[in-house]
Tab-separated table of C-alpha atoms in Angstrom:
chain	number	residue	atom	x	y	z
A	12	MET	CA	0.000	0.000	0.000
A	13	LEU	CA	1.151	3.519	-0.760
A	14	SER	CA	-0.027	6.914	0.446
A	15	PHE	CA	1.248	10.096	-1.151
A	16	LEU	CA	1.355	13.247	0.967
A	17	ASP	CA	2.152	16.748	-0.246
A	18	ALA	CA	3.763	18.984	2.392
A	19	PHE	CA	4.075	22.079	0.198
A	20	SER	CA	2.642	24.401	2.859
A	21	GLY	CA	5.539	23.428	5.134
A	22	TYR	CA	7.806	25.529	2.940
A	23	HIS	CA	6.134	28.637	4.288
A	24	GLN	CA	6.497	27.665	7.939
A	25	ILE	CA	10.270	27.489	8.337
A	26	PRO	CA	11.328	30.557	10.338
A	27	MET	CA	14.073	32.771	8.959
A	28	SER	CA	16.991	33.622	11.190
A	29	SER	CA	16.330	37.102	12.578
A	30	ASP	CA	19.766	38.148	11.246
A	31	ASP	CA	18.722	37.151	7.723
A	32	GLU	CA	15.240	38.686	7.664
A	33	GLU	CA	16.533	42.075	6.492
A	34	LYS	CA	18.229	40.371	3.531
A	35	THR	CA	14.792	39.453	2.164
A	36	ALA	CA	13.479	43.029	2.305
A	37	PHE	CA	11.307	44.397	-0.468
A	38	ILE	CA	9.565	47.717	-1.006
A	39	THR	CA	5.939	48.318	-1.918
A	40	PRO	CA	4.209	51.658	-2.447
A	41	HIS	CA	2.945	51.397	1.131
A	42	SER	CA	5.947	50.232	3.161
A	43	LEU	CA	9.118	48.172	3.491
A	44	TYR	CA	8.608	44.466	4.262
A	45	CYS	CA	10.766	41.430	4.946
A	46	TYR	CA	10.048	37.732	5.253
A	47	LYS	CA	9.830	36.164	8.698
A	48	VAL	CA	9.561	32.665	7.184
A	49	MET	CA	11.570	31.132	4.361
A	50	PRO	CA	10.212	32.295	0.987
A	51	PHE	CA	9.817	29.647	-1.722
A	52	GLY	CA	12.099	31.355	-4.254
A	53	LEU	CA	15.076	31.671	-1.927
A	54	LYS	CA	18.183	30.102	-3.477
A	55	ASN	CA	18.694	27.304	-0.906
A	56	ALA	CA	15.039	26.924	0.093
A	57	GLY	CA	14.723	23.494	-1.524
A	58	ALA	CA	17.894	22.141	0.064
A	59	THR	CA	16.979	23.585	3.462
A	60	TYR	CA	13.500	22.075	3.305
A	61	GLN	CA	14.880	18.685	2.179
A	62	LYS	CA	17.340	18.711	5.087
A	63	LEU	CA	14.512	19.439	7.531
A	64	MET	CA	12.298	16.683	6.113
A	65	THR	CA	15.181	14.201	6.274
A	66	LYS	CA	15.783	15.162	9.903
A	67	ILE	CA	12.091	14.813	10.824
A	68	PHE	CA	11.668	11.395	9.202
A	69	LYS	CA	15.167	9.966	9.757
A	70	PRO	CA	14.003	6.913	11.762
A	71	LEU	CA	11.319	6.115	9.152
A	72	ILE	CA	13.174	6.746	5.865
A	73	GLY	CA	13.834	3.546	3.961
A	74	ARG	CA	11.594	1.536	6.283
A	75	SER	CA	8.135	3.028	5.836
A	76	VAL	CA	8.721	6.491	4.355
A	77	GLU	CA	10.458	8.088	1.384
A	78	VAL	CA	10.780	11.883	1.178
A	79	TYR	CA	11.711	14.156	-1.698
A	80	ILE	CA	11.511	17.839	-0.798
A	81	ASP	CA	7.768	18.317	-0.082
A	82	ASP	CA	6.528	14.917	-1.261
A	83	ILE	CA	6.157	12.122	1.291
A	84	VAL	CA	5.435	8.525	0.321
A	85	VAL	CA	4.272	6.162	3.066
A	86	LYS	CA	4.701	2.516	2.079
A	87	SER	CA	3.497	-0.688	3.717
A	88	LYS	CA	2.900	-4.332	2.868
A	89	THR	CA	-0.397	-4.692	4.746
A	90	ARG	CA	-3.361	-2.471	5.577
A	91	GLU	CA	-2.705	-2.864	9.306
A	92	GLN	CA	0.944	-1.812	8.911
A	93	HIS	CA	-0.127	1.085	6.725
A	94	ILE	CA	-2.370	2.541	9.410
A	95	LEU	CA	0.501	2.325	11.924
A	96	HIS	CA	2.947	3.891	9.461
A	97	LEU	CA	0.575	6.764	8.723
A	98	GLN	CA	0.162	7.345	12.459
A	99	GLU	CA	3.962	7.530	12.834
A	100	VAL	CA	4.200	10.079	10.023
A	101	PHE	CA	1.402	12.257	11.400
A	102	LEU	CA	2.837	12.085	14.917
A	103	SER	CA	6.243	13.188	13.578
A	104	LEU	CA	4.674	16.115	11.730
A	105	THR	CA	2.532	17.094	14.721
A	106	LYS	CA	5.563	17.043	17.016
A	107	VAL	CA	7.531	19.331	14.687
A	108	TRP	CA	4.551	21.658	14.295
A	109	HIS	CA	4.186	22.036	18.074
A	110	GLU	CA	7.939	22.642	18.446
A	111	ALA	CA	7.818	25.322	15.723
A	112	LYS	CA	4.916	27.097	17.419
A	113	SER	CA	6.956	27.440	20.599
A	114	PHE	CA	9.850	28.966	18.618
C-alpha cells in the first residue's frame, strides 16, 4: 500500500533567522517588508526544506517512508501496517509543528 502526501505548505512555515530577515526586504508603495519565514524562491530553500524533512523522518526513511523535498510517500505491505505507518508520520509532523509554534 502507498499513500502520497504533499507537504508544500511546510515551505512557508520554516522561520528565517532574525539576522537574515533584512536580507529578504522588499519595497511596496505602502511600506518596506521582509520575510519572517523562508520564501519559496530563496536560493537554498529546496535544500533547506529537504534537510529538515530528512531530519524529521530519519528513523522512518527507507523503512516506511520516502521523502523528496515536499513529497512524502508512506509505504506498507499490509493495511494494518499502513495505518501504523501513517500514524507515525502524522505524529512526527505534529511534534515538529508544536515545536515550531513554541519557537
